[in-house]
PDB file of C-alpha atoms in Angstrom:
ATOM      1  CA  UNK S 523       0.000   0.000   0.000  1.00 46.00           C
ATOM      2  CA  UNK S 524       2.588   2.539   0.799  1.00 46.00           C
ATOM      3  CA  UNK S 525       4.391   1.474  -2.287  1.00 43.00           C
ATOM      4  CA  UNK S 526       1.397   3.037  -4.410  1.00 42.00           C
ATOM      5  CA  UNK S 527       0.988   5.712  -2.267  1.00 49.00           C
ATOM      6  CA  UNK S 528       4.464   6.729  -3.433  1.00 50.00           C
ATOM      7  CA  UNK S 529       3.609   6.266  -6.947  1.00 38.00           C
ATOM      8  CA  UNK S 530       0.429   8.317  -6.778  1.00 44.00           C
ATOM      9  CA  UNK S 531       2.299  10.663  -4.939  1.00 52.00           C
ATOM     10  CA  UNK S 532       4.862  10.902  -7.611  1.00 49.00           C
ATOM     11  CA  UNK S 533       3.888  14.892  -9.609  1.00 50.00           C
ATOM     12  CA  UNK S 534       5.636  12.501 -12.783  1.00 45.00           C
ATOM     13  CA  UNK S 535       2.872   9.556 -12.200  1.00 42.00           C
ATOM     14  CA  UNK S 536       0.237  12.222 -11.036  1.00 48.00           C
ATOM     15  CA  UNK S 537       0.621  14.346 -14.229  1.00 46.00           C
ATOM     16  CA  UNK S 538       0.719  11.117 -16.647  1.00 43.00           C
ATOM     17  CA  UNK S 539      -3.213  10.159 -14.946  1.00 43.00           C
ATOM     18  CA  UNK S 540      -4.008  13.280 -14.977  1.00 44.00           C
ATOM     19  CA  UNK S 541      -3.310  13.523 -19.013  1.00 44.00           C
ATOM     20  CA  UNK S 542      -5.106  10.325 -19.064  1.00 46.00           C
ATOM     21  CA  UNK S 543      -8.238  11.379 -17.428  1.00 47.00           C
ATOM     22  CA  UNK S 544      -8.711  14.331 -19.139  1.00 50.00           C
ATOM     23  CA  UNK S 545      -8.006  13.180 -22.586  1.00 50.00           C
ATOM     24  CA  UNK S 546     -10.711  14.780 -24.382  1.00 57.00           C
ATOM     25  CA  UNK S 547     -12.647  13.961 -27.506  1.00 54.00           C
ATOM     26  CA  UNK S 548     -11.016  16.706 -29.426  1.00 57.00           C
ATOM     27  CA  UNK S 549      -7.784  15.297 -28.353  1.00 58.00           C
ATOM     28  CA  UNK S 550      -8.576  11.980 -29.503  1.00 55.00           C
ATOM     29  CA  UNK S 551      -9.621  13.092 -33.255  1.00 55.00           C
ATOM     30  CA  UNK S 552      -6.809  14.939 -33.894  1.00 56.00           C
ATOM     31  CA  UNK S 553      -4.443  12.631 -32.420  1.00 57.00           C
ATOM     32  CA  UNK S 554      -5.379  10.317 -35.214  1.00 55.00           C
ATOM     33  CA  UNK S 555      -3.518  11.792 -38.051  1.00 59.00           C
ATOM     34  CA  UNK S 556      -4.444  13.336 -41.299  1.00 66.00           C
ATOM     35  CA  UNK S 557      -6.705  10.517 -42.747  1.00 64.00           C
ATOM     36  CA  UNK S 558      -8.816  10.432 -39.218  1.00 71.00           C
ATOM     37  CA  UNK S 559      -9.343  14.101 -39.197  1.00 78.00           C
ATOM     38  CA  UNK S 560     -10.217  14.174 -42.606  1.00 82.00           C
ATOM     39  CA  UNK S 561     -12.924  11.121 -42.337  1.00 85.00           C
ATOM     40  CA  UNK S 562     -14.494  12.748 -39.018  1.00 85.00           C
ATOM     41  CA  UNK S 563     -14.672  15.762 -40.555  1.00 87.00           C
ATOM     42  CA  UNK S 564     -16.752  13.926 -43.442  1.00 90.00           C
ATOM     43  CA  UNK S 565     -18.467  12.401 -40.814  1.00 91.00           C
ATOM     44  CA  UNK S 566     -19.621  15.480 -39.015  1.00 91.00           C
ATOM     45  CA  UNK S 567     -20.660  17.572 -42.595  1.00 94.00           C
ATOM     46  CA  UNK S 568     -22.724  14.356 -43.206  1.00 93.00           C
ATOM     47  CA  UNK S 569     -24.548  14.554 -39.642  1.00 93.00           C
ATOM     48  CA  UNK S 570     -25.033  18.612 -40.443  1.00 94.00           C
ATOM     49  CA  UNK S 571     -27.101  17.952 -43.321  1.00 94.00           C
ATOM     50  CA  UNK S 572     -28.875  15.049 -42.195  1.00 94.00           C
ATOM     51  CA  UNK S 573     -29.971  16.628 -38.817  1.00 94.00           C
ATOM     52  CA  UNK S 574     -30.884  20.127 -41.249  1.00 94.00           C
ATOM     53  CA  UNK S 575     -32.807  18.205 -43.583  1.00 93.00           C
ATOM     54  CA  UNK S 576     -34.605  16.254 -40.370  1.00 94.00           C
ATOM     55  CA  UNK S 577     -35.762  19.352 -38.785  1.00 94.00           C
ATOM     56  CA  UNK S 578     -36.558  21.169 -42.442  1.00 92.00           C
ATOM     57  CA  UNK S 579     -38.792  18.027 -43.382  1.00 91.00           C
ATOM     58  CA  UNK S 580     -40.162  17.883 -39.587  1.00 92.00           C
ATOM     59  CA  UNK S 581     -41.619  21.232 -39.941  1.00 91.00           C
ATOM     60  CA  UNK S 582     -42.707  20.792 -43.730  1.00 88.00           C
ATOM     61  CA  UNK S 583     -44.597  17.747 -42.906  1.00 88.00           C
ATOM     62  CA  UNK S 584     -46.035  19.499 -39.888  1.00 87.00           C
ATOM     63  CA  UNK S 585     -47.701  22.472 -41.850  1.00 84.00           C
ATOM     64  CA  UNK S 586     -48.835  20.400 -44.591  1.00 82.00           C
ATOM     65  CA  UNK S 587     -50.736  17.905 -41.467  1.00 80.00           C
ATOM     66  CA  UNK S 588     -52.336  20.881 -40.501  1.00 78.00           C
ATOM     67  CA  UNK S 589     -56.024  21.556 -41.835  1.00 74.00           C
ATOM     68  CA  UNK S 590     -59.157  23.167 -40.317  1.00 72.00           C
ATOM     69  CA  UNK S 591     -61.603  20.626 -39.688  1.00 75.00           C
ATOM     70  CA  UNK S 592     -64.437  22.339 -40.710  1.00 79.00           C
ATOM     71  CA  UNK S 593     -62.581  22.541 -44.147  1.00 81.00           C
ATOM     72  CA  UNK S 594     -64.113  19.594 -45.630  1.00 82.00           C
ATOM     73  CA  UNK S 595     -67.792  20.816 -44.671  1.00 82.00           C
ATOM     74  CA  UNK S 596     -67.387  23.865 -45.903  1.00 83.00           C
ATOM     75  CA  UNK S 597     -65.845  22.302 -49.386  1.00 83.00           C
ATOM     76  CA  UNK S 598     -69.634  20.402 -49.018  1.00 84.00           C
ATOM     77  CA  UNK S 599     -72.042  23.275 -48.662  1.00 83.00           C
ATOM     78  CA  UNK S 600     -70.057  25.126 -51.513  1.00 81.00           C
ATOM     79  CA  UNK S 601     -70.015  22.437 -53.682  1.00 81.00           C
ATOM     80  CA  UNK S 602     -73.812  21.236 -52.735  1.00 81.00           C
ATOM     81  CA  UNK S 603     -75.051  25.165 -53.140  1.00 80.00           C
ATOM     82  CA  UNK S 604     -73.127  24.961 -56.551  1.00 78.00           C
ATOM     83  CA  UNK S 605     -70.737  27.794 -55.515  1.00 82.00           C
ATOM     84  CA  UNK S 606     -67.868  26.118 -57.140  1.00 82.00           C
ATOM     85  CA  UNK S 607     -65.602  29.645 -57.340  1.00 85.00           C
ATOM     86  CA  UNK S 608     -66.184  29.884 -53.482  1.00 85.00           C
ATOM     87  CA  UNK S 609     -65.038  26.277 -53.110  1.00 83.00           C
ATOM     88  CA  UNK S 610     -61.764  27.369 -55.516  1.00 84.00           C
ATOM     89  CA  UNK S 611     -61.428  30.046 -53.254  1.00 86.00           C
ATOM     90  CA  UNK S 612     -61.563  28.242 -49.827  1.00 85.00           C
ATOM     91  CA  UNK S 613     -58.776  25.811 -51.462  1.00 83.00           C
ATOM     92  CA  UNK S 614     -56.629  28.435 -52.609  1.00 83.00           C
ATOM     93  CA  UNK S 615     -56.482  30.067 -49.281  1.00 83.00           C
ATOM     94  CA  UNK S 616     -55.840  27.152 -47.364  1.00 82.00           C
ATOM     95  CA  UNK S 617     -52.064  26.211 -48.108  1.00 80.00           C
ATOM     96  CA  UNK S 618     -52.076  22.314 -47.827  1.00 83.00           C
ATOM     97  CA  UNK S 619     -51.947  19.562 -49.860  1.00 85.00           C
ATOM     98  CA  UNK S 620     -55.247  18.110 -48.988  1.00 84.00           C
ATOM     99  CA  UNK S 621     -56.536  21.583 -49.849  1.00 84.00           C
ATOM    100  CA  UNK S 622     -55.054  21.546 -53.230  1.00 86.00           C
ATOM    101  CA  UNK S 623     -56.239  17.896 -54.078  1.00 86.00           C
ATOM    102  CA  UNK S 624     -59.050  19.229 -53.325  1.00 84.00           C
ATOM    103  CA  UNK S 625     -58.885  22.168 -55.529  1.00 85.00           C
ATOM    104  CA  UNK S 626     -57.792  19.941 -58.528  1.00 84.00           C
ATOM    105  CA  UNK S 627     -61.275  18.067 -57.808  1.00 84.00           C
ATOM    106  CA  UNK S 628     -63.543  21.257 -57.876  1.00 83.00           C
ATOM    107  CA  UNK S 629     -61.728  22.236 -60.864  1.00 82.00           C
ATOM    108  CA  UNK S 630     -62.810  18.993 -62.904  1.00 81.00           C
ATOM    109  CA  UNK S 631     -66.576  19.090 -61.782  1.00 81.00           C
ATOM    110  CA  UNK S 632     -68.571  18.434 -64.576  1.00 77.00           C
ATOM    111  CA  UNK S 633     -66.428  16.210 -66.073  1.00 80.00           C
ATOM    112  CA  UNK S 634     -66.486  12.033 -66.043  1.00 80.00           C
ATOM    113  CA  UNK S 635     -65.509  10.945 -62.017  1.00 80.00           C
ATOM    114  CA  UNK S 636     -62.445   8.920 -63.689  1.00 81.00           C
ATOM    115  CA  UNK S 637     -61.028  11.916 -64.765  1.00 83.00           C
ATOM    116  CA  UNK S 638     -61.981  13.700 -61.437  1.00 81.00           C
ATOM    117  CA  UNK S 639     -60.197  10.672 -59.727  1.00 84.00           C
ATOM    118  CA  UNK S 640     -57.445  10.463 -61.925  1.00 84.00           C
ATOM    119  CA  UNK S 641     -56.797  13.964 -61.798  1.00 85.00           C
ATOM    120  CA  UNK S 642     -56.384  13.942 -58.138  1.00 85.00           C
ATOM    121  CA  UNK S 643     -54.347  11.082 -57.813  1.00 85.00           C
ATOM    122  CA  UNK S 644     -51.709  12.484 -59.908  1.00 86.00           C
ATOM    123  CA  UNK S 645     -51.724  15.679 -57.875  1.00 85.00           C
ATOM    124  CA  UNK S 646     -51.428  13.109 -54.833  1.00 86.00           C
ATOM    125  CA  UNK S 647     -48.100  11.863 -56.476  1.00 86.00           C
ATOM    126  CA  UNK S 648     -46.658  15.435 -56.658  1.00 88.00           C
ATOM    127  CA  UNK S 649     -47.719  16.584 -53.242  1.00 86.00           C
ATOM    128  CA  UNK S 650     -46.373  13.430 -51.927  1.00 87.00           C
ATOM    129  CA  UNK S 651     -43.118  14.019 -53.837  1.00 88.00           C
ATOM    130  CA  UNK S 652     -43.033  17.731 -52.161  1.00 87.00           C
ATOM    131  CA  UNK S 653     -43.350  15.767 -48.496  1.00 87.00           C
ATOM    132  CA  UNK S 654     -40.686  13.138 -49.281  1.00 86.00           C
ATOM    133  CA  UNK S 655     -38.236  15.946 -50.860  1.00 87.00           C
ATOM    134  CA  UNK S 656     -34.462  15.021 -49.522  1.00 87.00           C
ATOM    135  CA  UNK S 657     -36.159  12.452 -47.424  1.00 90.00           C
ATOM    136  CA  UNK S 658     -33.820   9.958 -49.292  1.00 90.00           C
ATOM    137  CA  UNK S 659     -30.656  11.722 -48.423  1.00 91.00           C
ATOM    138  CA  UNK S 660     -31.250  10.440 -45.035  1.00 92.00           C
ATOM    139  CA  UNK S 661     -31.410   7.004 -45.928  1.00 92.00           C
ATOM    140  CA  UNK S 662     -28.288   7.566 -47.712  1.00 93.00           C
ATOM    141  CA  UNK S 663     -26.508   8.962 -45.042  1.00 93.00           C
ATOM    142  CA  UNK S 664     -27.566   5.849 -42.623  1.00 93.00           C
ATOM    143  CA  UNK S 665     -26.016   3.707 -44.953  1.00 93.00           C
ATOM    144  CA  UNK S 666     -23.003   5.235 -46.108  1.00 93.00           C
ATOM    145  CA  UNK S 667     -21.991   6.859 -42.685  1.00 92.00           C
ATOM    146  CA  UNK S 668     -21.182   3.386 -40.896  1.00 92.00           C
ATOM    147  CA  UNK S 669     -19.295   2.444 -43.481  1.00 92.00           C
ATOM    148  CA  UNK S 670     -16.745   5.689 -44.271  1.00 90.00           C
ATOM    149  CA  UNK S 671     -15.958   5.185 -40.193  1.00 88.00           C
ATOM    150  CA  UNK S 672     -15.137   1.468 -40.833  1.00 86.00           C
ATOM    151  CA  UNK S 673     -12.834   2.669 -44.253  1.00 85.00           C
ATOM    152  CA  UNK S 674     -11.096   5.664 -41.451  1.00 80.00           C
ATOM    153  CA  UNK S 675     -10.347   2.129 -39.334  1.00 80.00           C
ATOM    154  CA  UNK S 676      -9.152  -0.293 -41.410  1.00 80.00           C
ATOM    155  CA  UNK S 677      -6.892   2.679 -42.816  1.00 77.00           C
ATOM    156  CA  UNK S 678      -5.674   3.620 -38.978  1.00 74.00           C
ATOM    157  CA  UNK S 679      -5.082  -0.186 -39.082  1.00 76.00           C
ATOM    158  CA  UNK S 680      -3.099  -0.592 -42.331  1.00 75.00           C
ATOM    159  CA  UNK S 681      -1.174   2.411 -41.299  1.00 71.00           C
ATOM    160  CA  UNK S 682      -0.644   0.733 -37.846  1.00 68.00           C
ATOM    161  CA  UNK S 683       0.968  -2.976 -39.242  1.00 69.00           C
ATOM    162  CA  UNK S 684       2.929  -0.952 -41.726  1.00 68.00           C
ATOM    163  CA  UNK S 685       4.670   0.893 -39.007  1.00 66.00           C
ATOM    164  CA  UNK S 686       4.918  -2.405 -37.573  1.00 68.00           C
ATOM    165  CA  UNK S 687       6.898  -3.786 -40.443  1.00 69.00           C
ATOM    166  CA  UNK S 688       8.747  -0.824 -41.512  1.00 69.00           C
ATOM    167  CA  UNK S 689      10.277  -1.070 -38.131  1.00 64.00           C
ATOM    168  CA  UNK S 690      11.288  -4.677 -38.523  1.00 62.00           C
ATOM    169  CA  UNK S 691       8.465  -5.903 -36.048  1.00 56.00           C
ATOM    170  CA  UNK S 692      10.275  -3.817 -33.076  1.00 62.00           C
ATOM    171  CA  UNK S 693       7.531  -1.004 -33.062  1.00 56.00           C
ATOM    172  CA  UNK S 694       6.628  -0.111 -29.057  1.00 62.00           C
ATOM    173  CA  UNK S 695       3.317  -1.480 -28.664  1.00 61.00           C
ATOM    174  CA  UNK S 696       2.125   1.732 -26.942  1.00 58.00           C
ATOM    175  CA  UNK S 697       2.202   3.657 -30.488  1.00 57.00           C
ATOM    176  CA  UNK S 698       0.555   0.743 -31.861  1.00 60.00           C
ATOM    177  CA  UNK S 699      -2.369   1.047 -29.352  1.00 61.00           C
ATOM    178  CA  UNK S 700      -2.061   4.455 -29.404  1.00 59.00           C
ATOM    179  CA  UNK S 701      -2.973   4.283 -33.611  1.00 62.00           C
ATOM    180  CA  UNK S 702      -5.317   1.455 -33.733  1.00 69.00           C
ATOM    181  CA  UNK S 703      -7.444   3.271 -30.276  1.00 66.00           C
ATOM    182  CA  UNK S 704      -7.427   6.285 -32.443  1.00 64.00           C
ATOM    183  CA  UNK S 705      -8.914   5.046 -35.525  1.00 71.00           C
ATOM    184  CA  UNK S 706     -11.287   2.756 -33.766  1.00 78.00           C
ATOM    185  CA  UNK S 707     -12.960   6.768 -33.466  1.00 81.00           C
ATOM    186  CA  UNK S 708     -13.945   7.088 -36.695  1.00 84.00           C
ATOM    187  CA  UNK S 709     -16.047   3.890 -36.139  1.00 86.00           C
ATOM    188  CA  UNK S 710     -17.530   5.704 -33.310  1.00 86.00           C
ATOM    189  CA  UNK S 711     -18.130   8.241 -34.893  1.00 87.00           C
ATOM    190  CA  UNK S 712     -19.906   6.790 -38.341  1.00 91.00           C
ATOM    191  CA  UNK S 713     -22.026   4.497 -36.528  1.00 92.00           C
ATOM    192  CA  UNK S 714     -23.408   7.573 -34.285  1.00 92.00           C
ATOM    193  CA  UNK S 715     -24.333   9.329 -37.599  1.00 93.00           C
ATOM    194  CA  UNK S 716     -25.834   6.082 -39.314  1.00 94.00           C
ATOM    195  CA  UNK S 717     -28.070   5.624 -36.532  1.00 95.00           C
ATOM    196  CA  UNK S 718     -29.303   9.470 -36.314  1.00 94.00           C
ATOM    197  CA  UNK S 719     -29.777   9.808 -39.711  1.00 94.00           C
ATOM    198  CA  UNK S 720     -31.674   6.089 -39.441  1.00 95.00           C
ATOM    199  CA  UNK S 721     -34.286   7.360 -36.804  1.00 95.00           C
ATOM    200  CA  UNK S 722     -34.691  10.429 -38.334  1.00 93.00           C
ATOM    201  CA  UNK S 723     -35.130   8.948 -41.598  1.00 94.00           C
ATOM    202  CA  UNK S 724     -38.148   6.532 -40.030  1.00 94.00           C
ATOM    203  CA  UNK S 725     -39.698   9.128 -38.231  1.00 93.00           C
ATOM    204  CA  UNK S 726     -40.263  11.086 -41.426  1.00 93.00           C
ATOM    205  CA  UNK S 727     -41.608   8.303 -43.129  1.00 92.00           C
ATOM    206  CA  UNK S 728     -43.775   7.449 -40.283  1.00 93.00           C
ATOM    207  CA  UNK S 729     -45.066  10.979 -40.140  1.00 91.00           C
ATOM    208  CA  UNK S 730     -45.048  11.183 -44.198  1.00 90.00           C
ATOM    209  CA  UNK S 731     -47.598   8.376 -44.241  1.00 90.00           C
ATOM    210  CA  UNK S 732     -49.682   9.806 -41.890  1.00 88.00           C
ATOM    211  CA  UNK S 733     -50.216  12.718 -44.054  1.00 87.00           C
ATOM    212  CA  UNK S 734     -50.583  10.594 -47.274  1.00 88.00           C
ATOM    213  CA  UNK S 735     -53.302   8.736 -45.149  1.00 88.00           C
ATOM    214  CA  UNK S 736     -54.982  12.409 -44.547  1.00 85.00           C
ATOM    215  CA  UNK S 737     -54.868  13.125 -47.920  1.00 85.00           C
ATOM    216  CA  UNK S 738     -55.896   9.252 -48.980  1.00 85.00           C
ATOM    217  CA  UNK S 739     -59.285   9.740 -46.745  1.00 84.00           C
ATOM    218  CA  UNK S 740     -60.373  13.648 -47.465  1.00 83.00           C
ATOM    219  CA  UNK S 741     -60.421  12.009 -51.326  1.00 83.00           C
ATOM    220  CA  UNK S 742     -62.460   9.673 -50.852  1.00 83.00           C
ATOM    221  CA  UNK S 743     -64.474  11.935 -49.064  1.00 81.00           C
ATOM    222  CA  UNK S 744     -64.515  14.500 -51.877  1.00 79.00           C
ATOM    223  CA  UNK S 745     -65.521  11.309 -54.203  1.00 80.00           C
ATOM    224  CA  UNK S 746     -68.027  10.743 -51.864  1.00 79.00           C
ATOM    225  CA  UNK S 747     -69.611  14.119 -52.047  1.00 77.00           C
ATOM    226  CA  UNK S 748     -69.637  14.559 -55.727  1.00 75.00           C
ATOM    227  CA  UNK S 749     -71.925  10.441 -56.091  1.00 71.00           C
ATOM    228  CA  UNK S 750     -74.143  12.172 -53.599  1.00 63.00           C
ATOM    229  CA  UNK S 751     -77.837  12.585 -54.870  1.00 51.00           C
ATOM    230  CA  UNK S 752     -78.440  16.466 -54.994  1.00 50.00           C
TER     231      UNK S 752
END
């Protein structure tokens, strides 16, 4: 016991721990050479735009879920009344897609229900294009983020072996460590974008499809209306 008293008494032993506790991330990526700054650095652009297009699509997806709910009964008396321009006009002020499938309906009144129907599903493709805009990039990101931080460690670990035979196999295992612990970071650090970007990425479906579901039902609905007996 007194022995390692001594030691941890030691300032030389006390300063090495304390260099060892506070060893900070920072420290730790740009200990890692050129190739492990330059990977992180990939790394962290690639979690930038996948956390800007997560909160851009968040709030998209959020104004286009939003609708008065009187909005389809007011479509109904218009429509029912035969006050088509004040149903065009409802839809124009009310900035959703639901509102504007709507709008493409009223617009075709008069005309065969195919075409009504067909008319609206093809502005139900565009407006769900609109939702899903960069929605993909996400995806991407979750799948090529995982593996750039494996490509920044097997590099650290080519570079480590080399220096292991360039110096005839006599290379102190503390640099060794010291490489391979280093580039085991950009692991780290790939996986903890892949699996933002992958919740993100599911959570905008999730809340994607419940609009498309919206927009799905208030059809029908509109459909509905328009076989009505007047």
């Amino acid at each position: 016991m007194s022995m390692l008293q001594d030691l941890a008494q030691d300032p030389a032993v006390g300063e090495i721990l304390s260099e060892e506790k506070t060893l900070s991330v920072i420290d730790l990526i740009f200990s890692g050479g050129t190739g492990s700054i330059v990977i992180i650095s990939v790394l962290f652009l690639m979690l930038f735009v996948a956390l800007y297009i997560y909160f851009e699509r968040i709030f998209a997806i959020k104004a286009a879920s939003t609708i008065d709910k009187d909005f389809m009964n007011q479509i109904r008396d218009h429509v029912t009344n035969g006050k088509l321009e004040a149903a065009k006009l409802l839809c124009a002020q009310t900035d959703s897609p639901v509102a504007r499938l709507t709008e493409k309906g009223v617009s075709r009144i008069g005309k065969p229900l195919d075409d009504i129907n067909t008319a609206i599903e093809n502005a139900g493709t565009l407006e769900v294009y609109k939702l899903e805009r960069n929605v993909s990039v996400l995806a991407t990101v979750a799948g090529a983020a995982p593996m750039i931080g494996f490509l920044g460690t097997v590099i650290g670990m080519i570079l480590a072996f080399h220096e292991m035979a360039s110096s005839g196999g006599q290379a102190e295992m503390g640099s060794l460590a010291s490489g391979i612990y280093t580039a085991m970071t950009t692991t780290v650090a790939g996986l903890i974008v892949g699996i933002i970007a992958y919740i993100g990425y599911n959570h905008l479906v999730n809340r994607t499809d419940k609009v498309v579901h919206k927009m799905e039902a208030n059809a029908v609905e509109f459909l509905d209306l328009l076989n009505e007996p007047l």
